XYZ file of C-alpha atoms in Angstrom:
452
model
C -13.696 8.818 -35.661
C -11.988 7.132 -32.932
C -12.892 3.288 -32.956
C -13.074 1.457 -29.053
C -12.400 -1.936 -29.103
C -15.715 -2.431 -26.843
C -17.507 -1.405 -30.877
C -15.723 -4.119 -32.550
C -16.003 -6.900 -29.900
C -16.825 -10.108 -31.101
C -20.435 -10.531 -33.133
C -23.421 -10.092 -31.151
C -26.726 -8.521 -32.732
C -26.981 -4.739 -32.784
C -28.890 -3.753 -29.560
C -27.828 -7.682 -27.945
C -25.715 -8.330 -25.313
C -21.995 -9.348 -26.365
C -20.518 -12.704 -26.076
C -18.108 -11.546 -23.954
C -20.238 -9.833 -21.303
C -22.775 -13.133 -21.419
C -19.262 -14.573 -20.409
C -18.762 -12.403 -17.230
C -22.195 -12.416 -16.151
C -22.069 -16.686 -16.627
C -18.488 -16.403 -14.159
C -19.912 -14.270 -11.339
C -22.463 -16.128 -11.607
C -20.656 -19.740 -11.151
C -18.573 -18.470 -8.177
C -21.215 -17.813 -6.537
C -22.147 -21.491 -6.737
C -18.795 -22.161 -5.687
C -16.311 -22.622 -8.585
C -13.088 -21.413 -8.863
C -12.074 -18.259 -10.670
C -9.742 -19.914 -13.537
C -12.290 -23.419 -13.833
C -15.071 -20.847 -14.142
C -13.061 -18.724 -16.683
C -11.542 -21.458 -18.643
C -15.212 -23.044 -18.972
C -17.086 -20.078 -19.597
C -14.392 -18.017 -22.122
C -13.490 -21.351 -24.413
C -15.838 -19.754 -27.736
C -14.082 -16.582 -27.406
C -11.389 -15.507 -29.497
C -8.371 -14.358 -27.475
C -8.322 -10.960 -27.262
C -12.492 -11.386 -26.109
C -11.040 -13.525 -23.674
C -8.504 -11.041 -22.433
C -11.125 -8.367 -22.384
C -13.378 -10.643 -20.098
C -9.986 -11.422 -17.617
C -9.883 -7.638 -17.347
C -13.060 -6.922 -16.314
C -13.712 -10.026 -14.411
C -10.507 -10.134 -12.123
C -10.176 -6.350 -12.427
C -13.903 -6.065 -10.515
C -13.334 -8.935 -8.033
C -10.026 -7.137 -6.716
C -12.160 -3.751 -6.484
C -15.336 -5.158 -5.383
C -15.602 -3.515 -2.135
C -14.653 -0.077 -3.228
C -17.618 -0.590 -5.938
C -20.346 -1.892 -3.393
C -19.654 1.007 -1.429
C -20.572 3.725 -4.583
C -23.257 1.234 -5.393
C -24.911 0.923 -1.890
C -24.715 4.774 -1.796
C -27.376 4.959 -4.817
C -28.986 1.795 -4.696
C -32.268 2.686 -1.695
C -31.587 0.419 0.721
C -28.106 -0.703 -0.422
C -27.075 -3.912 -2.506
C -28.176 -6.154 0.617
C -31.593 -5.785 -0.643
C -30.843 -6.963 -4.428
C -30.665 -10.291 -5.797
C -27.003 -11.091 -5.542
C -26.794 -11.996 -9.370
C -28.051 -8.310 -10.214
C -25.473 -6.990 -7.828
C -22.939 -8.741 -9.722
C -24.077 -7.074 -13.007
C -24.182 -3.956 -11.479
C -20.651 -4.171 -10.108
C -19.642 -4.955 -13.814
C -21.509 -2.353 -15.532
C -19.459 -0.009 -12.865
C -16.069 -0.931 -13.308
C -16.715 -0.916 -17.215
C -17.832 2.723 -16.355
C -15.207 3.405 -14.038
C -11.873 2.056 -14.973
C -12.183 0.932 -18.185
C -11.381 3.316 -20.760
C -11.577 1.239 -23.762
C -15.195 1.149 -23.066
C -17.613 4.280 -23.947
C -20.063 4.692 -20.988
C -23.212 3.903 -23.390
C -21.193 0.557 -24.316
C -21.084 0.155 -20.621
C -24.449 1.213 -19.134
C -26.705 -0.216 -22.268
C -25.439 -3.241 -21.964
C -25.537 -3.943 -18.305
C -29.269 -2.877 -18.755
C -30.049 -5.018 -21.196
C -28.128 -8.281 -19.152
C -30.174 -6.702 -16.071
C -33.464 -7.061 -18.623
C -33.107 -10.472 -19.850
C -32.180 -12.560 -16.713
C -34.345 -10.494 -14.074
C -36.615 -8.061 -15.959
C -37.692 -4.655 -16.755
C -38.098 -2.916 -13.647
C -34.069 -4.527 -12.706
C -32.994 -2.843 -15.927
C -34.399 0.517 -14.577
C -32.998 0.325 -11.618
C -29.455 -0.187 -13.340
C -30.073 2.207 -15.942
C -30.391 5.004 -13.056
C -27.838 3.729 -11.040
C -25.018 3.358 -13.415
C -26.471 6.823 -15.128
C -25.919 9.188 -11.796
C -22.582 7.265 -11.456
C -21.403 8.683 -14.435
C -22.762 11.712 -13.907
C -21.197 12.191 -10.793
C -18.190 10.526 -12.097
C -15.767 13.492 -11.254
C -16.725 13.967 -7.356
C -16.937 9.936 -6.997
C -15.719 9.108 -3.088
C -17.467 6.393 -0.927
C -17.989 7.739 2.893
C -14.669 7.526 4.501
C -15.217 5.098 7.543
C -13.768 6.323 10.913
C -11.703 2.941 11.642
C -8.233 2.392 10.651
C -9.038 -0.906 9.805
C -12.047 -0.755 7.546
C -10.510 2.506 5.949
C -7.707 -0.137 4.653
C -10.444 -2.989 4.258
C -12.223 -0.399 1.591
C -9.617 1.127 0.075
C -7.875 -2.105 -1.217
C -11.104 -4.022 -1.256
C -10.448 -7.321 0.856
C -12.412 -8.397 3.969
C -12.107 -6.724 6.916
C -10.987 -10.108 9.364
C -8.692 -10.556 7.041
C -7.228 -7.218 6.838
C -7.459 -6.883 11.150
C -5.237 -10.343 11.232
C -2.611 -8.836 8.767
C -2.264 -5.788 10.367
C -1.640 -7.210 13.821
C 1.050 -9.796 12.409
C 2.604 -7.592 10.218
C 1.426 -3.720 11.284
C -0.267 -1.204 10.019
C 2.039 -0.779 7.047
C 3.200 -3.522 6.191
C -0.406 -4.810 5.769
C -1.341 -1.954 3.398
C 1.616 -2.573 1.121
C 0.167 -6.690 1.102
C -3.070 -5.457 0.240
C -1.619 -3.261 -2.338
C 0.424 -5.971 -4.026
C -2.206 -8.493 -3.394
C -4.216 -5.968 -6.209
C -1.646 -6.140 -8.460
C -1.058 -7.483 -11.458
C 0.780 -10.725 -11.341
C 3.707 -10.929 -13.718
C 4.348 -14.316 -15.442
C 7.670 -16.078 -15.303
C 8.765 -18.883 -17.332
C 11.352 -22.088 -16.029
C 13.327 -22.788 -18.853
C 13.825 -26.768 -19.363
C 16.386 -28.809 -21.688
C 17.665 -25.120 -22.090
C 19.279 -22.754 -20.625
C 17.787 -19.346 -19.635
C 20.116 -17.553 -22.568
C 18.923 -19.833 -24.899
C 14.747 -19.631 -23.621
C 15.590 -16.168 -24.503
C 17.164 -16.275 -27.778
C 13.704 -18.798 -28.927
C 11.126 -16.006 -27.639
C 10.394 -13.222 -29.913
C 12.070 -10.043 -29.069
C 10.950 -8.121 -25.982
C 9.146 -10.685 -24.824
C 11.047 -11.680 -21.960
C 14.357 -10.788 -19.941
C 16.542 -12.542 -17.163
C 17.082 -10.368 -13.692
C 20.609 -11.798 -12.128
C 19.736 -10.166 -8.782
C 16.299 -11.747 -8.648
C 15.131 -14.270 -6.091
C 15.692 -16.701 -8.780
C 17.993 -15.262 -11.419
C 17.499 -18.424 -14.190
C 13.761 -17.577 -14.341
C 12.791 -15.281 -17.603
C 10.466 -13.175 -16.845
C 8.003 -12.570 -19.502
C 6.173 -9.215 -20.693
C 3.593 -10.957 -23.323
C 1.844 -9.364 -26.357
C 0.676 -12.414 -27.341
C -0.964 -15.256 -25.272
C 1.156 -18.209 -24.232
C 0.009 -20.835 -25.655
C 1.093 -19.046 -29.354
C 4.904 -19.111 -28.434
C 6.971 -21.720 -30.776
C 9.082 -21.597 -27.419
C 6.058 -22.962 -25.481
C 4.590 -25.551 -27.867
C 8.278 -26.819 -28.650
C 8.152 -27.402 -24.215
C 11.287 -25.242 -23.685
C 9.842 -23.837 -20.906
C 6.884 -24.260 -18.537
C 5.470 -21.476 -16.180
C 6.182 -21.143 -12.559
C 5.990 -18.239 -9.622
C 9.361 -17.604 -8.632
C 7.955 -17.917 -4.439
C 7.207 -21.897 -5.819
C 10.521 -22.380 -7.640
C 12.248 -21.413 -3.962
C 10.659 -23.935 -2.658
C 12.145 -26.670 -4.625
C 15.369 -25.010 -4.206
C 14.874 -24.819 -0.594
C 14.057 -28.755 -0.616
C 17.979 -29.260 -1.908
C 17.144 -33.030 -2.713
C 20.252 -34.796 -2.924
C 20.944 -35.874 -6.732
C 19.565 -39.365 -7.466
C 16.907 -39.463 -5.217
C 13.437 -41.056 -5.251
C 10.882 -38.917 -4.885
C 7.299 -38.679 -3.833
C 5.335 -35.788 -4.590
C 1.963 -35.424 -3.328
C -0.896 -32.947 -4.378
C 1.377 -32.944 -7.552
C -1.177 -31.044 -9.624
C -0.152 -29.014 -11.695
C 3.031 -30.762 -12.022
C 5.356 -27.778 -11.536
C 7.362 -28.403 -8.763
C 7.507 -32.152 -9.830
C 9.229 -30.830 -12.937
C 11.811 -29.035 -10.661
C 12.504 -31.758 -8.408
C 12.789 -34.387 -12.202
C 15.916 -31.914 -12.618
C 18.314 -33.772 -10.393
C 16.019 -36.364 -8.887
C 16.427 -40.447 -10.359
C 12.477 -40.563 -10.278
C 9.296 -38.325 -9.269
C 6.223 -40.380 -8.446
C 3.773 -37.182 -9.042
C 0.528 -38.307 -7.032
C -2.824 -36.668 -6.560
C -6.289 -37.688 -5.938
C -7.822 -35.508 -8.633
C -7.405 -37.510 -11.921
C -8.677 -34.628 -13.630
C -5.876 -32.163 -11.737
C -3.713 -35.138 -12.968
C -4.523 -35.036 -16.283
C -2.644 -31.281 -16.027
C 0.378 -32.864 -14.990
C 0.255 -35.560 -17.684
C -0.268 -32.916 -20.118
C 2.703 -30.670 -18.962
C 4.913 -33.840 -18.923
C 3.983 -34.673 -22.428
C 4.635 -30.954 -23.837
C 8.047 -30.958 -21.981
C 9.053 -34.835 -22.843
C 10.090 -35.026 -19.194
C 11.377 -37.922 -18.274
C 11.827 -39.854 -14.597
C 8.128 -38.445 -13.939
C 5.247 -40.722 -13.165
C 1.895 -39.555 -12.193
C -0.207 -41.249 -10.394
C -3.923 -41.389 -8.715
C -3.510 -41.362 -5.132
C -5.019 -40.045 -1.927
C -2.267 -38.848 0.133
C -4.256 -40.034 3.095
C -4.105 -43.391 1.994
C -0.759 -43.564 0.342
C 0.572 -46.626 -1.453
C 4.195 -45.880 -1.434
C 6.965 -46.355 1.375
C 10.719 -45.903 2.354
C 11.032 -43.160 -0.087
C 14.531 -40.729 0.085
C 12.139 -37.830 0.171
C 8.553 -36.735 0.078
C 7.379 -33.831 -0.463
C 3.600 -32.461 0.319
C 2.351 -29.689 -0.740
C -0.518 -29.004 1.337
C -3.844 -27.923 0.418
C -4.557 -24.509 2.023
C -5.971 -21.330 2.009
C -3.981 -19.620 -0.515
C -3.755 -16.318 1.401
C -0.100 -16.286 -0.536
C -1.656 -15.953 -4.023
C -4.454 -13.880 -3.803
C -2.863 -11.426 -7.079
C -3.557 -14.756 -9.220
C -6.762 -15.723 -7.609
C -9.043 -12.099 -6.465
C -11.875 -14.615 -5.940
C -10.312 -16.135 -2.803
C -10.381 -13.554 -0.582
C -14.147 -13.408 -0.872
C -14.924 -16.633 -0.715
C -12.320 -17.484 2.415
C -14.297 -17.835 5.864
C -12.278 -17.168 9.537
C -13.544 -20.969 10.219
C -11.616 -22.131 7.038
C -8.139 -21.927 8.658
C -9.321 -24.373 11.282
C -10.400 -26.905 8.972
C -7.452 -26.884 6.350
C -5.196 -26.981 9.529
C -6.606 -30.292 10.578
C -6.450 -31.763 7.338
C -3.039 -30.574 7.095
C -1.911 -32.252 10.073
C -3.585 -35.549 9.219
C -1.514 -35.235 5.559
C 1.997 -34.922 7.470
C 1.498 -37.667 9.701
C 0.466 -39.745 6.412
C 3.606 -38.270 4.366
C 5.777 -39.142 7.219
C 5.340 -42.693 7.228
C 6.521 -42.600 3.539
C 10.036 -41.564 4.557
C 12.937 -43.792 4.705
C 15.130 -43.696 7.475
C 17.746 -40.725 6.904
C 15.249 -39.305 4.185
C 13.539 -35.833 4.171
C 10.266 -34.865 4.132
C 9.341 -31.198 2.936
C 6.555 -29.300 4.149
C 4.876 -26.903 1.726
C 2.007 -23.929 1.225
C 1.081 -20.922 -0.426
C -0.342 -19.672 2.488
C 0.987 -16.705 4.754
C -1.302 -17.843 8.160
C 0.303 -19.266 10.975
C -2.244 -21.661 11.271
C -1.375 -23.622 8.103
C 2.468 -23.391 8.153
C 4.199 -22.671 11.603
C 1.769 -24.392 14.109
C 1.318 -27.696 12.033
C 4.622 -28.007 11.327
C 5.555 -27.281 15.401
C 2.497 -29.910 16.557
C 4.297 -32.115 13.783
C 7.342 -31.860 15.799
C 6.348 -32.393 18.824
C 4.491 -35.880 18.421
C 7.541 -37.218 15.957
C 10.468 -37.045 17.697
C 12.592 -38.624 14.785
C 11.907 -35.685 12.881
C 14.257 -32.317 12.994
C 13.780 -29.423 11.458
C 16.876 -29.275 9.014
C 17.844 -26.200 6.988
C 19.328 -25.993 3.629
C 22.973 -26.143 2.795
C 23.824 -22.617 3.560
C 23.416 -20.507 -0.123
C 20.936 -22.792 -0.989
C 18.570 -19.675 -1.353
C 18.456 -16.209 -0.354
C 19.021 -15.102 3.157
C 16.097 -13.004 2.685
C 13.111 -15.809 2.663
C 14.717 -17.894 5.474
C 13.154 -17.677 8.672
C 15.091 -19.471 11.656
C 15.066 -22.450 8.736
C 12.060 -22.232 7.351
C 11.263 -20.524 3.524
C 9.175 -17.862 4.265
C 8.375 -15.787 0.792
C 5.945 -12.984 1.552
C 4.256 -11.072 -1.269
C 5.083 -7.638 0.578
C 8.540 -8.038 0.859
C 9.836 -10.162 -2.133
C 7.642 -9.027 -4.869
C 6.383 -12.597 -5.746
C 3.619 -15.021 -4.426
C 3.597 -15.972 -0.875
C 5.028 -19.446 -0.268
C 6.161 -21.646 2.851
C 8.100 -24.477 3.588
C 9.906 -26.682 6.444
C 12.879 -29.228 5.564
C 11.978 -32.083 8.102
C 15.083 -34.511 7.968
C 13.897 -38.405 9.914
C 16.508 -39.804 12.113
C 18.570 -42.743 10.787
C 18.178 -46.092 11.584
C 19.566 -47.529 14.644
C 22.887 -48.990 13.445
């Protein structure tokens, strides 16, 4: 008898709902009031053991980046389409689908029982019927599934990689019709983790991880970086625990790299949270004043400090609008935005992101800079920073920035400083599409000297 690991998930009572699917339902269910994917998953996962938890990342992430491709089979056999359903059961029926549909480690009566009995106990009897016969004829028709093909270019692509259709019309008129479908694609895709190593070297990171758990790529964007392939979470690594290495996207590594801080410098780095770049720049730099508003965000850099025993880091409470700090050899903001760049790590964001969003993160963007820059020395360097691909958040504020501070320039690296291939006329431009990593942006803006 073959045994699935949906039959020996962790202990619920025989004919109950399992912990882990109490779990999703409790996640879709918090997004929807407006959390976060990973604060909502962190929360709602922390009595799981961690290969429940793993199996509720699956599903959960795994439904959110095909959640338009499922609403369109759903709407198909729901009588009047989802638009007519309580958005909570729509949620449970998109998870009872992709259980049905693209998980094989779960046997389709794992998969439609217990979305019926969810559908049951939180909005009764006759919304456990209707997902018992909706979720039945799906997997009866399983082998001729195909939503109706729409006639547009654009909301073919919108459906078929499941991401909003605005979103998917801007892309394709920056980038064209092709090179938007390959962002969609690796915006779908499963991010791979990469680990910084620190008070080692990459060699010796290696030599600390168990075998096959990692490897160095010399021709990569950043070729001291290991990237890991994990069989066992990271938290469980000696090598992590012992702080020999912290996580870190190669796209956000570049953009330290990109800064080139000169050796010795002060630093101020704002929105610090998590505390990964600040860990870069505490490399080279004399001191790194790691600010952020959040105390709770800064309790995340506190913590990675500790576990690393990095020293010349000093974090801080403090609203970048308001800063307390001046005549500092470089700052460095790293802007709040929409995140367009990292939408692999976060499938929730594309969902929740609104066209009137851009607008808004712009202006507070703007206000930040003109904040940051009056924490620049003379002669010092300000870097501009986001994980965002639109030109509304990195090209235009940084041009308006320009224009009303004329003792600003836009200054390029030291040539080699990084690849040729993410510089843009001197900015760092990483795009997920083309470099294989998160997105990432960022402007070296170098202040004018004092008058002699």
């Amino acid at each position: 008898m073959t045994v699935h690991p949906e039959m020996i998930q962790s202990s619920a009572p025989r004919g109950g709902v399992t912990p882990s699917r109490v779990a999703v339902a409790q996640i879709l269910s918090a997004l929807r009031d407006g959390d976060l994917l990973d604060v909502a998953f962190d929360r709602e996962t922390r009595a799981l053991d961690a290969r429940d938890r793993r199996w509720v990342q699956e599903l959960t992430y795994g439904l959110l980046r095909k959640r338009a491709w499922l609403d369109a089979l759903l709407s198909e056999r729901v009588r009047g389409g989802l638009v007519r359903l309580d958005p909570d059961l729509c949620d449970l029926l998109r998870s009872g689908a992709y259980q049905l549909l693209q998980m094989r480690s779960v046997p389709p009566y794992a998969a439609i029982g217990q979305t019926v009995e969810l559908a049951k106990g939180r909005h009764g009897v006759g919304a456990s019927k209707l997902a018992n016969a909706v979720l039945r004829r799906l997997d009866r028709e399983r082998g001729a599934l195909a939503p109706i093909a729409p006639t547009d270019a654009i909301d073919q692509l919108a459906l078929e990689h499941s991401h909003p259709r605005w979103l998917v019309q801007r892309w394709a008129l920056r980038f064209g019709a092709t090179e938007a479908a390959a962002l969609l694609v690796a915006n779908n895709s499963e991010p791979s983790t990469y680990a910084r190593p620190y008070g080692v070297s990459a060699e010796a990171l290696l030599a600390a991880l168990p075998p096959g758990t990692g490897y160095v790529n010399p021709d990569a964007l950043v070729p001291d970086s290991v990237k890991l392939t994990l069989g066992v979470p990271l938290t469980e690594l000696p090598a992590f625990t012992q702080g020999l290495f912290f996580v870190q996207d190669p796209a956000a590594t570049l953009v330290t790299t990109y800064a080139a801080l000169e050796p010795g410098s002060t630093v101020a780095d704002l929105c610090a949270a998590p505390g990964g770049k600040a860990l870069e720049y505490a490399r080279h730099a004399a001191l790194v004043v790691a600010a952020d508003r959040s105390v709770h965000r800064l309790g995340r850099v506190q913590s990675n400090v500790a576990r690393l025993d990095a020293r010349g880091i000093v974090p801080i409470a403090m609203d970048a609008l308001q800063p307390a700090l001046r005549e500092v050899d470089a700052v460095v903001l790293d802007a709040p935005c929409t995140g367009t760049g990292t939408f692999r790590r976060h499938p929730d964001a594309r969902w929740r992101l609104k066209p009137s969003d851009l607008a808004v993160t712009a202006t507070a963007q703007r206000a930040l800079l003109n904040q940051a820059a009056a924490m620049v020395r003379p002669g010092g360097l300000l870097i501009y920073s986001t994980c965002s691909l639109e030109p509304e958040e990195n090209d235009q504020p940084v041009e308006v920035f320009l224009a009303t501070h004329p003792e600003f320039t836009l200054e390029p690296p030291p040539e080699g400083t990084v690849p040729a291939a993410v510089l843009d006329r001197g900015v760092l431009r990483v795009l997920p599409q083309r470099h294989g990593v998160d997105g990432a942006f960022a402007a070296r803006l170098r202040r004018a000297p004092a008058p002699i």
